[in-house]
Short mmCIF file of C-alpha atoms in Angstrom, two decimals:
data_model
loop_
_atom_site.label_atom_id
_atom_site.label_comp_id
_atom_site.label_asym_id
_atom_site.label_seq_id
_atom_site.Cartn_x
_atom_site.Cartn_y
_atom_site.Cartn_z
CA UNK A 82 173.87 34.30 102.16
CA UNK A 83 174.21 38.11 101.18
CA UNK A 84 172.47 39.34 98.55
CA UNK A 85 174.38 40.82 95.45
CA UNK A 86 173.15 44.29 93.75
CA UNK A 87 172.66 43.58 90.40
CA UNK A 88 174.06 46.73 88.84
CA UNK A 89 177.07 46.59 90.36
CA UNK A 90 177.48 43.12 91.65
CA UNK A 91 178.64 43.69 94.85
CA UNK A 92 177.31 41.78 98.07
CA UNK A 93 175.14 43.69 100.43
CA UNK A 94 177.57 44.07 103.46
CA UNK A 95 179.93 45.80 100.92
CA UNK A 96 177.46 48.23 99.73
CA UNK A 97 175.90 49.12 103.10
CA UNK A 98 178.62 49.36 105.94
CA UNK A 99 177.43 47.87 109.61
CA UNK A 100 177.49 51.10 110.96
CA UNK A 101 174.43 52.12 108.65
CA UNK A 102 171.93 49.08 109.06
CA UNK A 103 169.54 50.44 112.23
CA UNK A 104 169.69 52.32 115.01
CA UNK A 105 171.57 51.38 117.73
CA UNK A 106 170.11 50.78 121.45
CA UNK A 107 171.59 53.42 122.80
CA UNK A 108 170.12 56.02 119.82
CA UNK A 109 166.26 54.58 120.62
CA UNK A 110 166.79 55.96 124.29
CA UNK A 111 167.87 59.33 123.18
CA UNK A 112 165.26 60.06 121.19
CA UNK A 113 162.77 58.66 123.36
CA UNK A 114 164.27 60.47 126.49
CA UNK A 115 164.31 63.79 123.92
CA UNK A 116 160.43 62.66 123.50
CA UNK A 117 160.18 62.57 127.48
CA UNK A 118 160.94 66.10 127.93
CA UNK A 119 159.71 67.90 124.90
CA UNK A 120 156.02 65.89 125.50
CA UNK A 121 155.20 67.29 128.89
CA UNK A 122 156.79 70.82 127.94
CA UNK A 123 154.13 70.85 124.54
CA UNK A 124 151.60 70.25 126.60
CA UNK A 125 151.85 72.45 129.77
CA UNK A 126 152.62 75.52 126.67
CA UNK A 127 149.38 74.51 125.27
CA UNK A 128 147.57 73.91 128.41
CA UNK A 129 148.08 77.81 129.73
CA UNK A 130 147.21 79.07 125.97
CA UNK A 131 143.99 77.59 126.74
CA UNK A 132 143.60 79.39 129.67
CA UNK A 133 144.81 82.31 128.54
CA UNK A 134 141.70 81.99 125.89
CA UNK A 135 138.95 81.47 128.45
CA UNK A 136 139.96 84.16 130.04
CA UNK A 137 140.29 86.84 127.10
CA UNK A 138 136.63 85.26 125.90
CA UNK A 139 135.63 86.17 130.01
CA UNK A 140 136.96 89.57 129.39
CA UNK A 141 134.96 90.00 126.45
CA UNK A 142 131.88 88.55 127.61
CA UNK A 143 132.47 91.13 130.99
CA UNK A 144 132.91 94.18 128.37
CA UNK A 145 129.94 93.32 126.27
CA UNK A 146 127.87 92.95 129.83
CA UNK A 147 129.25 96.39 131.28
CA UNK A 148 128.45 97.87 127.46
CA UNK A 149 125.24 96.47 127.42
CA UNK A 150 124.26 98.33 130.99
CA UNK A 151 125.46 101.60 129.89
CA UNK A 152 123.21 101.24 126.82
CA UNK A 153 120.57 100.28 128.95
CA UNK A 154 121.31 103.52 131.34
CA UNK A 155 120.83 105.69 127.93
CA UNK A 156 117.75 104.64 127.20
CA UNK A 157 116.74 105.29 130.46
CA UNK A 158 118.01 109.22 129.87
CA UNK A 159 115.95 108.96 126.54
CA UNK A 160 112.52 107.69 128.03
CA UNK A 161 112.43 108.97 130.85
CA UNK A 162 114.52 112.20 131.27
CA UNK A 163 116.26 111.27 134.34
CA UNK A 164 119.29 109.09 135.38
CA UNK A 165 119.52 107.13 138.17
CA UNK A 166 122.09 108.01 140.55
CA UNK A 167 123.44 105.86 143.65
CA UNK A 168 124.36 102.55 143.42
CA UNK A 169 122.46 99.55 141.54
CA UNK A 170 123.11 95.92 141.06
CA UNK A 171 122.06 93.32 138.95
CA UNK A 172 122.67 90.18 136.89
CA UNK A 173 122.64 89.44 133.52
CA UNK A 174 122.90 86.23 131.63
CA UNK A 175 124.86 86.14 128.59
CA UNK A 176 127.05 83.51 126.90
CA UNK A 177 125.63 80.73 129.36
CA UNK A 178 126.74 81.79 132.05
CA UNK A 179 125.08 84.33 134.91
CA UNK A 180 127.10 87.42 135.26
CA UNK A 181 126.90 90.44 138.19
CA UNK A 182 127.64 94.17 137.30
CA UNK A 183 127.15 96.71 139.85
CA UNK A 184 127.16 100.30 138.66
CA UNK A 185 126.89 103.43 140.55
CA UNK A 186 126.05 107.21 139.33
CA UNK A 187 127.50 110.58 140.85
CA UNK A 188 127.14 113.63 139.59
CA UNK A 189 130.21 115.30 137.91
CA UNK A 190 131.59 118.78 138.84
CA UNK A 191 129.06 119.84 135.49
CA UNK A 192 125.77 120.21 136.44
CA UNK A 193 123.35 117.58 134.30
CA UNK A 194 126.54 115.27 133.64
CA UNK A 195 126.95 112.06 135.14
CA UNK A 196 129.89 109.35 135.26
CA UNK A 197 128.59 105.31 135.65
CA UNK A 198 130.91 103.44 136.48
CA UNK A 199 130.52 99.74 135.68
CA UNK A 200 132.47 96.91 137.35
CA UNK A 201 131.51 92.86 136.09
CA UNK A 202 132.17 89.88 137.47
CA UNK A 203 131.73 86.05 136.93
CA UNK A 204 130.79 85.67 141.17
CA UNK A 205 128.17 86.76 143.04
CA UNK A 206 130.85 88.18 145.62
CA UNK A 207 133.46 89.43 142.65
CA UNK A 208 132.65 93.43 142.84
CA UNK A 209 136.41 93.20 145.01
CA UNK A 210 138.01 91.63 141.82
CA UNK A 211 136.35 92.53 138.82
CA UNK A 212 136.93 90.93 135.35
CA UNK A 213 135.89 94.37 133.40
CA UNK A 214 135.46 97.90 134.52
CA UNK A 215 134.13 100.45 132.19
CA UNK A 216 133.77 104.36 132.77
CA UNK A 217 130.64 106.03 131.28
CA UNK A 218 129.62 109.37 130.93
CA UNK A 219 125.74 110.69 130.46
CA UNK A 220 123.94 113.69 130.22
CA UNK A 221 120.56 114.42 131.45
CA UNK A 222 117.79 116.27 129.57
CA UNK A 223 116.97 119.11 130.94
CA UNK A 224 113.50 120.51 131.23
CA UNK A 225 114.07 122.37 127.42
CA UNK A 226 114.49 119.12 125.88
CA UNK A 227 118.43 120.46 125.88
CA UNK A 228 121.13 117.62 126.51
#
């Protein structure tokens, strides 16, 4: 039996036309095929901002390791009056996670002026593709106390 509104006293399939009662098969598999395709595009958008995050947080990590050997070269020109020149390797552990700098010293056309440069990696074998390379320039005391 259909039910009557009570304001107007009309009968439910007068107020409410059959078009208007659900969705129709047909609309449930459109919106679930819309579902289909926007789903996996979501997620492969969020999966490469993830990656995109680990490695701007290597990149920092790598500058912060490269910064923290050039700091370590000037207080080496402090103490001890001298730089070292050539090339040096090392590792350094920071964030976790082991990383390798090599850095190597040559004098500059200035006499008493040295350029470092700095290259980081997350491998052992990564000097060929480095994750940060940093540029450095130092001055060695000379014997007057004189920078």
């Amino acid at each position: 039996m259909p039910k009557t509104d009570s304001l107007r006293g009309e009968t439910t399939s007068s107020l409410y036309p059959r078009a208007f009662l659900g969705f129709t098969l047909v609309e449930v598999m459109v919106a679930l095929a819309v579902v289909a395709v926007a789903l996996p595009a979501l997620l492969v958008t969020l999966s490469k901002q993830l990656d995109g995050l680990r490695y701007l947080e290597d990149r920092t990590h790598a500058q912060w390791v490269a910064a923290n050997r050039l700091a370590e070269l000037r207080l080496v020109v402090g103490a001890k009056g001298s730089l070292q020149t050539g090339r040096i390797s090392g590792t350094e552990e920071l964030a976790g996670r082991s990383w390798y700098w090599w850095s190597e010293g040559v004098e500059t056309e200035v006499p008493g002026f040295f350029r470092y440069e700095i290259v980081v990696s997350d491998r052992e074998d990564g000097e060929a593709s480095p994750i940060h390379t940093l540029d450095g320039y130092l001055a060695q005391v000379q014997s007057n106390g004189a920078r």
